[in-house]
Coordinates of C-alpha atoms in Angstrom, one line a residue:
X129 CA 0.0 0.0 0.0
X130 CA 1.5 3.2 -1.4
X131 CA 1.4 6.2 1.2
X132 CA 0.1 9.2 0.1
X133 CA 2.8 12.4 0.1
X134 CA 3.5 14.0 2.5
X135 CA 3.5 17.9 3.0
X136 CA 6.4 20.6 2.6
X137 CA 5.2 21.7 6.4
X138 CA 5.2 18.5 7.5
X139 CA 8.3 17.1 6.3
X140 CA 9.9 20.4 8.0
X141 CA 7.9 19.9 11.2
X142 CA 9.5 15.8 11.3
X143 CA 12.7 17.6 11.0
X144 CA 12.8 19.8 13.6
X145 CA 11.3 17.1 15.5
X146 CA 14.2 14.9 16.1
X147 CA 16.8 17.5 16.3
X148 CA 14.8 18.9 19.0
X149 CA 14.6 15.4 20.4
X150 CA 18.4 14.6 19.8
X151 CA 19.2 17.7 21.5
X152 CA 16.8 17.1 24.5
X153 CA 18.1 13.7 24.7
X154 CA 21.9 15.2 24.7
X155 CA 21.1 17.8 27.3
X156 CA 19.2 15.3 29.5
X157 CA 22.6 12.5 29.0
X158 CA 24.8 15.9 30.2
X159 CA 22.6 16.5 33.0
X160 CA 23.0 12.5 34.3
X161 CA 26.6 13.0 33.9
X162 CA 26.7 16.2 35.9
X163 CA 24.6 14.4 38.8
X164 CA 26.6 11.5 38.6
X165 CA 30.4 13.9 39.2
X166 CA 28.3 16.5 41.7
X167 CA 31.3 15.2 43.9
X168 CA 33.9 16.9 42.0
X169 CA 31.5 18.6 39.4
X170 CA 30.0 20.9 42.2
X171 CA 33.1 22.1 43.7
X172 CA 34.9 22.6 40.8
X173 CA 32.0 25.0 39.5
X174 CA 31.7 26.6 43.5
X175 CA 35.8 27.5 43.1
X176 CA 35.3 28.8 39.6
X177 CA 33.0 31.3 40.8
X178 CA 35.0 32.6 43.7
X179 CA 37.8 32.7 41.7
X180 CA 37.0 35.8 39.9
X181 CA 36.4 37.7 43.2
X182 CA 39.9 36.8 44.8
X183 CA 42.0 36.9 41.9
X184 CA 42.2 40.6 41.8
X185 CA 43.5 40.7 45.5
X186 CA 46.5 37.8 44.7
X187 CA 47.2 40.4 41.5
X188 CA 47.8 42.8 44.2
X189 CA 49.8 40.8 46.2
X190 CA 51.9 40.0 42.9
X191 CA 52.9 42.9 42.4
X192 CA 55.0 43.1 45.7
X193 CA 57.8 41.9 45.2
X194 CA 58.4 40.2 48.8
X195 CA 54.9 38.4 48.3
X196 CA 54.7 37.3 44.6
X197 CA 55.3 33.6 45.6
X198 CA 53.0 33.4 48.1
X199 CA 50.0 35.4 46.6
X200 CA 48.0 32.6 45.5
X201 CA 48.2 31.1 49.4
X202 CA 47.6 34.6 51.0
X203 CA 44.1 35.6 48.7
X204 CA 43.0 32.1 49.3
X205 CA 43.2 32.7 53.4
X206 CA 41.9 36.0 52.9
X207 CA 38.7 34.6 51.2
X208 CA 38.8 31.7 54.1
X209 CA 38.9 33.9 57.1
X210 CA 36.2 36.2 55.6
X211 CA 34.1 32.8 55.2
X212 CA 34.8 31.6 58.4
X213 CA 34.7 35.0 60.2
X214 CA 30.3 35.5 58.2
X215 CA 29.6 31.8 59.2
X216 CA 30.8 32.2 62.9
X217 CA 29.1 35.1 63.6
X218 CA 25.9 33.5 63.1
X219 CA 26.3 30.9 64.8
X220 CA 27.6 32.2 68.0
X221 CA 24.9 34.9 68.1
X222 CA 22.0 31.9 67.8
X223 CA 24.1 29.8 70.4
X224 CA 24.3 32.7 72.4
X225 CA 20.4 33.8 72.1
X226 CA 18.9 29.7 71.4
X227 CA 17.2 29.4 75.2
X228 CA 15.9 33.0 74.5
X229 CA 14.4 32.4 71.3
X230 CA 12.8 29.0 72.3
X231 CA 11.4 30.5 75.4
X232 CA 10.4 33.5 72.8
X233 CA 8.8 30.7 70.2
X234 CA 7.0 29.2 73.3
X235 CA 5.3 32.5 74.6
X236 CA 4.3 33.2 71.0
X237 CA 2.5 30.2 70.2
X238 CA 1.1 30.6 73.5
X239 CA -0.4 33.9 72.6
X240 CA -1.5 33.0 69.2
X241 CA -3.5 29.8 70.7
X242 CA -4.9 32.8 73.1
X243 CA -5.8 34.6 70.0
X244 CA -7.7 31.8 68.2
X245 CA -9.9 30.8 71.4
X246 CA -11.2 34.6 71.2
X247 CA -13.7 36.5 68.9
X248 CA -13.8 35.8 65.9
X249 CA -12.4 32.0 65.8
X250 CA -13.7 30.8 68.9
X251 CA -11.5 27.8 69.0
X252 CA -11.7 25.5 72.2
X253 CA -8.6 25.2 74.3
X254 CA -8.6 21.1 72.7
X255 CA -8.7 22.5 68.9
X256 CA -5.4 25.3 70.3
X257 CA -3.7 22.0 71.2
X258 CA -3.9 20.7 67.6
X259 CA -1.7 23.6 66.8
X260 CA 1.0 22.5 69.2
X261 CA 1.0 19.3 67.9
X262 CA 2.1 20.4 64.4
X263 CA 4.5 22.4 65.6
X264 CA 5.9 19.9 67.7
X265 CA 5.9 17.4 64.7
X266 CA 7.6 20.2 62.3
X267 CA 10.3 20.6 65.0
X268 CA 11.2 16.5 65.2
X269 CA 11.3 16.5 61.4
X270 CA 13.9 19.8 61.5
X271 CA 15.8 17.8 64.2
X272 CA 16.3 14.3 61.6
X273 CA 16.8 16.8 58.8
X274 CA 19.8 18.0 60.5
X275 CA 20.8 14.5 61.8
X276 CA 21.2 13.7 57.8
X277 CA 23.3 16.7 57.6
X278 CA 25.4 15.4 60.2
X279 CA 26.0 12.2 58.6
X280 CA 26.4 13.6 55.1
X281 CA 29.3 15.7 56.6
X282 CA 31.9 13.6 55.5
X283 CA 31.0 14.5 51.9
X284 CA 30.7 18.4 52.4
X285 CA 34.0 18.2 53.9
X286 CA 35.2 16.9 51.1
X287 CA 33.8 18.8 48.7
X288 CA 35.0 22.0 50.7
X289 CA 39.0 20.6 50.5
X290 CA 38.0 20.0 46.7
X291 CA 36.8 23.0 46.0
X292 CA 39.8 25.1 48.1
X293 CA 42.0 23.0 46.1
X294 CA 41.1 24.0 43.0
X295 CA 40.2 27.7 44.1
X296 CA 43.9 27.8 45.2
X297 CA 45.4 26.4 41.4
X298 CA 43.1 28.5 39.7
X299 CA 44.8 31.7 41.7
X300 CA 48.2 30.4 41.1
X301 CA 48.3 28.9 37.9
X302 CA 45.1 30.1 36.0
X303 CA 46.7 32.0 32.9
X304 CA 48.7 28.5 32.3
X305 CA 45.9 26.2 32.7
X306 CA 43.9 28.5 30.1
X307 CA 46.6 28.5 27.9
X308 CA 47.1 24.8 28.0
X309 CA 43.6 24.4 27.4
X310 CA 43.6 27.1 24.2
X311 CA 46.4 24.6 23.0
X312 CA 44.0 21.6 22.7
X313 CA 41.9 23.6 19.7
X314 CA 43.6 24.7 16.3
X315 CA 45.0 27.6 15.1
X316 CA 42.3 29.1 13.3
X317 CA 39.2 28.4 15.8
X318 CA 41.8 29.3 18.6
X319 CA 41.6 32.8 18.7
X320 CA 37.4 32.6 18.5
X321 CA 38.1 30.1 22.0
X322 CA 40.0 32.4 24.0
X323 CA 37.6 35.2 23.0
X324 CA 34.8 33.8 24.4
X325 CA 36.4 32.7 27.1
X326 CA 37.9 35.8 28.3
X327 CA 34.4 37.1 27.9
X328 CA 32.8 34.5 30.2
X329 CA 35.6 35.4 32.7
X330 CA 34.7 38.8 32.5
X331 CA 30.9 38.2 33.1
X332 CA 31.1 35.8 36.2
X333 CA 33.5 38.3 37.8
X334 CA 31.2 41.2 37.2
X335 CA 28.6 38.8 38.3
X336 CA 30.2 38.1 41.9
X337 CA 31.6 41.4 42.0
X338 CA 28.1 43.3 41.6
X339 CA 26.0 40.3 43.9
X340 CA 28.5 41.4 46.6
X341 CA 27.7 44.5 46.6
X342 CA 24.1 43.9 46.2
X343 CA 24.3 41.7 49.1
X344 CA 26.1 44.5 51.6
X345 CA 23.7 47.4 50.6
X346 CA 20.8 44.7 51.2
X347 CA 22.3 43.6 54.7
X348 CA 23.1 47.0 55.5
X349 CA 19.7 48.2 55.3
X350 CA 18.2 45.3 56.4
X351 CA 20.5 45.0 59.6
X352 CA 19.8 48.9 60.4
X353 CA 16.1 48.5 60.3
X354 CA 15.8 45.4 62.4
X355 CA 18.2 47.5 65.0
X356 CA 16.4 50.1 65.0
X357 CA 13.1 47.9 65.6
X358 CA 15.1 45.8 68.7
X359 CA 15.0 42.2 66.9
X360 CA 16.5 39.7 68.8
X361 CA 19.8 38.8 66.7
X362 CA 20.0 42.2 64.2
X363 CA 23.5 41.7 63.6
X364 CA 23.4 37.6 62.5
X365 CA 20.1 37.9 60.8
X366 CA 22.3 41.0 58.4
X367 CA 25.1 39.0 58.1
X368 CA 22.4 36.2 56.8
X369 CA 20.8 38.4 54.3
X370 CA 24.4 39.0 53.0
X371 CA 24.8 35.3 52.7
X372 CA 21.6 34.8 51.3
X373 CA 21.8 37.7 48.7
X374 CA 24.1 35.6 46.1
X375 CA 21.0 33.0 45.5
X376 CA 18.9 35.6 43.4
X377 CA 15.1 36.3 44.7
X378 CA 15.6 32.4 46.9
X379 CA 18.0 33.5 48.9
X380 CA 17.0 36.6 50.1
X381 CA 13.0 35.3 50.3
X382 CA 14.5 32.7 52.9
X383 CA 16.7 35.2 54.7
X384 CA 14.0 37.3 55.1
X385 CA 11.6 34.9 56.3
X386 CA 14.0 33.9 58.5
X387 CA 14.0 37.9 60.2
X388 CA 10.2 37.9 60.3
X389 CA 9.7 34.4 61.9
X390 CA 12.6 35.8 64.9
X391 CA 10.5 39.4 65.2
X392 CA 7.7 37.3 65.4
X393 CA 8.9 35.1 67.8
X394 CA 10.1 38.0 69.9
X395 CA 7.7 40.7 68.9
X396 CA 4.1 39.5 67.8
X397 CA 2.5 40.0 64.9
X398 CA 2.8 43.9 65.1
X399 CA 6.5 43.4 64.9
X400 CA 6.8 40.7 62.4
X401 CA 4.8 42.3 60.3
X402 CA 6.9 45.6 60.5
X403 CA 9.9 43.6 59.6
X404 CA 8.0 42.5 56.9
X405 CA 7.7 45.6 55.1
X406 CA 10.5 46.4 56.0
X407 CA 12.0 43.2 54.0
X408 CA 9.6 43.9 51.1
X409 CA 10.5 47.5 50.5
X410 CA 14.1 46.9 50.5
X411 CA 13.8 43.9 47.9
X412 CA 12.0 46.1 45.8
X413 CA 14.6 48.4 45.9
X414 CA 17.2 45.8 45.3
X415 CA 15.0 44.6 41.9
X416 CA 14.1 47.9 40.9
X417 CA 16.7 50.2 41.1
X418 CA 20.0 48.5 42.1
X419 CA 20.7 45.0 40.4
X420 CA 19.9 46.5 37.1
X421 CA 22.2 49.2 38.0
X422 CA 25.1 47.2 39.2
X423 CA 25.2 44.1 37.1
X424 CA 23.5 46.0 34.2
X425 CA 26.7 45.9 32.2
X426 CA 28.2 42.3 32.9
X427 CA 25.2 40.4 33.2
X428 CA 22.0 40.5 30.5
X429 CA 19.7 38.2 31.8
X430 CA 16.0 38.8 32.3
X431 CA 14.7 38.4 35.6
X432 CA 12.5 35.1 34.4
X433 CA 15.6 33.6 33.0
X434 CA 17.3 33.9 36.5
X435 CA 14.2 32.9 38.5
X436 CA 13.9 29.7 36.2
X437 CA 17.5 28.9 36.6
X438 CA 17.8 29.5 40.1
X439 CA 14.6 27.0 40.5
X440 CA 15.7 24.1 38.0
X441 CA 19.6 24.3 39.8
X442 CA 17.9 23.7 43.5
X443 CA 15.9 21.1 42.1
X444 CA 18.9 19.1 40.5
X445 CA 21.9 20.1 42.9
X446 CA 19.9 21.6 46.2
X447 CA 21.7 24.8 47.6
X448 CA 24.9 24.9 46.1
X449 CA 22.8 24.4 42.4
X450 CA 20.5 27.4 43.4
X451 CA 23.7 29.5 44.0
X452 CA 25.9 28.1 40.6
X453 CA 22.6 28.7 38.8
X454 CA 23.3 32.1 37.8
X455 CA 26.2 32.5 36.8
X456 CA 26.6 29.5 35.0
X457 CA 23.8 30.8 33.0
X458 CA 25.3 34.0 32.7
X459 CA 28.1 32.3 31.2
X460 CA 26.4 30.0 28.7
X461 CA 24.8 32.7 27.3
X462 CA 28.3 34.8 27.0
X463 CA 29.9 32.1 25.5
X464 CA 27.2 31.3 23.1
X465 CA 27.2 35.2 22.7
X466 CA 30.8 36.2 22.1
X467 CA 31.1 33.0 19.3
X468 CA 28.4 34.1 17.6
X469 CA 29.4 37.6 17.2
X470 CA 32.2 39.2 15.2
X471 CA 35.5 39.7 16.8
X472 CA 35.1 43.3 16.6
X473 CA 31.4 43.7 18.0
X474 CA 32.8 41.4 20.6
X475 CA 35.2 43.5 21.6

């Protein structure tokens, strides 16, 4: 039986048809592979990212002359102590203030179950204990979630010597290793290579350069209003904001639910809700008038771009895929940018 012909439409439609399924197929197959190396993968990409920020500060060390050997080793501990210095603060303020803020999460459930039993819920006192018991549950389940932390340790560990290794031969041997790599391609397609590459350099370190500052201005502000308001823990719950600032729109939505949950514990509802707006109104000033201001001229994304990214790199990799998410776009797309475009509109 002889098939009747088929159309100019739909023999272009079967075309496009499996290149898009080829491609989908050869993204998905590097996306396995990815999950399968996260062990090295991950902090390979997490020192490639720093790297940009601290190179300019072992340049600097470079070019004294007592200190050029060393400068690799001295930005690296520079970058370390700030780390360790941001993490400690936090968690010697909670330590400090944990019985407090239990005693504070206590006295506001309390009054909340109050609230409920009153006009116009009218909850009995046996219904208020069903809100306990939620609680209570949510709390056991936060405990085992950090039991699993505690036993994946061993790999974070790791991951964290990997990923100082490699930030440390990136700051000491990075020109090399490029060049190396710019010897595997030939001659003519060379130049193109190291083009782009330059480019995608340039990019992530604008990227890191300008989310740090975003981040300070945003835990700045953030810190100073939750002073001023007396929240338990100002200065930690800043120095979180800062953290959370380099995962776009995620971060700084968990950071800051993290500030109204302590006013609220501390405060009531009149106070969480003032921290609140006070949350909201500096975001919008982050998204309205600073990150395009900042990062306007290294990175072109569109905002829906960086929200999808940011949410399909925390569902493949957790945290550290919601912070690469970003800039490894940003990259992608100035790599797929600079090879596309003529050396001198690149330039």
């Amino acid at each position: 039986m002889q098939l009747p012909p088929t159309t100019l439409n739909l023999e272009r439609a079967a075309a496009w048809s499996w290149r898009l399924l080829v491609s989908a197929a050869a993204v998905a197959a590097i996306l396995a592979l990815l999950w399968y190396l996260r062990v090295i993968v991950l902090p390979v990409a997490v020192a490639l990212t720093i790297a940009p920020a601290v190179s300019p500060v072992a340049t600097w060390f470079r070019g004294r002359r007592f200190l050029q050997r060393p400068a690799a080793a001295l930005a690296l501990l520079m970058a370390l102590a700030l780390v360790t210095v941001l993490i400690a603060i936090v968690a010697v303020s909670v330590v400090e203030q944990f019985d407090e803020l239990v005693a504070s999460v206590r006295r506001a459930v309390d009054d909340l179950a109050a609230q409920l039993e009153r006009e116009p819920f009218n909850l009995s006192v046996e219904e208020t204990e069903d809100l306990r018991s939620p609680l209570e549950e949510s709390w056991r389940e936060a405990s085992g979630y950090a039991a699993s932390g505690v036993q994946a340790g061993a790999g974070i560990v790791v991951g964290f010597v990997l990923a100082v290794a490699m930030l440390y031969f990136i700051l000491r041997d990075g020109e090399a290793l490029w060049a190396s790599i710019l010897q595997r391609f030939s001659p003519e397609v060379r130049p193109a290579i190291d083009r782009a590459g330059r480019r995608a350099w340039d990019v992530l370190g604008g990227f890191v350069r300008g989310t740090a500052q975003v981040a300070t201005i945003d835990a700045v502000l953030i810190g100073t209003g939750l002073w001023l308001l007396d929240v338990p823990l100002a200065f930690a719950l800043a120095v979180l904001v800062f953290m959370g600032s380099f995962v776009p729109y995620v971060g700084a939505f968990v950071s800051g639910l993290v500030a109204v949950l302590v006013a609220f514990a501390d405060g009531g509802w009149e106070l969480a809700l003032a921290v609140l707006v006070l949350i909201v109104l500096v975001q919008f000033v982050e998204g309205t008038f600073l990150q395009p201001m900042i990062q306007s001229r290294s990175v072109h994304l569109h905002p829906a771009v960086v929200l999808l990214a940011v949410t399909a790199g925390g569902s493949l990799f957790g945290i550290a895929g919601a912070y690469l998410a970003v800039p490894v776009t940003a990259v992608v797309a100035a790599v797929f940018g600079s090879l596309s475009s003529e050396p001198d509109s690149a330039a």
